[in-house]
Amino acid sequence: MPAQNWIRAALKERGFKLKDAAAALDITPPRMTDILKGMREVQSDEVLPLSKMLGLSTMSLLSSLAAGERQVVGIDIEGPSLMVSGQLTGVGDVLPLDNDEKITAVPVPPDADAPDGLFCYIMGDDSLEQEIRQGSLVIAGDPRIHFNPIVPGAILLVDMGSGRIAARQFFRADNGEDWLVPLPRNHNPLYESWRFSMLPQALDKSATTSPGKPAAQAAGQHIIRTDDIVAVVMWVHRRFTPPAS
């Protein structure tokens, strides 16, 4: 096991001494010194109290111990967190996270009532570039659980069936028609716009769709209804991605 001299500096940053860490781990100060020298491993029941004292997530602590230097894996989170579920695309495919993606979980936004009904994704392409940059973290809430009104201007996550989800902005045209539209910088025919009805399927008699098939996939209809809305975007963390050289 490598030496863990970084722990001494991390403790000092947070106003602790080695004896404080030893007390938190319920070991003697010499045993704590052995950890710093790489002569003793941190035991499984010591990981949680040590991570709390150092202000690291358990994943970051384990990675740091393996490397012998402080490492932060993703975001160190205190309190409720959300796993990042994948990358959203304009065609509805939810892609897995990149292998080198370091952020796999995020804190629950402080203005959220509860973590239930919240979803976190990374914007995987430029289909909403005018509002949400590619690479940004997106947290959306189920409007049936969280107060996120479905109003013009809102970004909605649409259930396209078979595990496919697409994000679109709610747009109301001058003639009163409601649409869900992509927002790329340049037009891309792969990113479709859909008519939107605020009425659920059971109440909307103006058009019919195939039984059991999401409105967006119904042949010839392309109408999204409130039944198809998974969540409303409530928080976006824009990340700067350097352009490829």
mmCIF file of N, CA and C in Angstrom, residues 6 14 24 61 109 125 132 177:
data_model
loop_
_atom_site.group_PDB
_atom_site.id
_atom_site.type_symbol
_atom_site.label_atom_id
_atom_site.label_comp_id
_atom_site.label_asym_id
_atom_site.label_seq_id
_atom_site.Cartn_x
_atom_site.Cartn_y
_atom_site.Cartn_z
ATOM 1 N N TRP A 6 -0.791 12.572 1.963
ATOM 2 C CA TRP A 6 -1.799 13.561 1.604
ATOM 3 C C TRP A 6 -2.861 13.715 2.690
ATOM 4 N N ARG A 14 -8.768 21.077 7.124
ATOM 5 C CA ARG A 14 -10.081 21.073 7.775
ATOM 6 C C ARG A 14 -9.986 21.285 9.287
ATOM 7 N N ALA A 24 -11.577 9.345 15.623
ATOM 8 C CA ALA A 24 -12.732 9.090 14.768
ATOM 9 C C ALA A 24 -12.741 7.650 14.271
ATOM 10 N N LEU A 61 -12.268 8.712 -1.539
ATOM 11 C CA LEU A 61 -11.305 8.245 -0.547
ATOM 12 C C LEU A 61 -10.644 6.951 -0.996
ATOM 13 N N PRO A 109 -30.666 19.220 -6.092
ATOM 14 C CA PRO A 109 -30.772 20.684 -5.980
ATOM 15 C C PRO A 109 -31.445 21.090 -4.684
ATOM 16 N N ASP A 125 -25.605 15.965 -27.244
ATOM 17 C CA ASP A 125 -25.388 16.529 -28.583
ATOM 18 C C ASP A 125 -25.843 17.977 -28.611
ATOM 19 N N ILE A 132 -29.199 24.707 -23.982
ATOM 20 C CA ILE A 132 -28.413 23.799 -23.148
ATOM 21 C C ILE A 132 -27.225 23.297 -23.960
ATOM 22 N N GLU A 177 -50.991 27.335 -31.876
ATOM 23 C CA GLU A 177 -50.576 25.938 -31.864
ATOM 24 C C GLU A 177 -49.385 25.743 -30.921
#
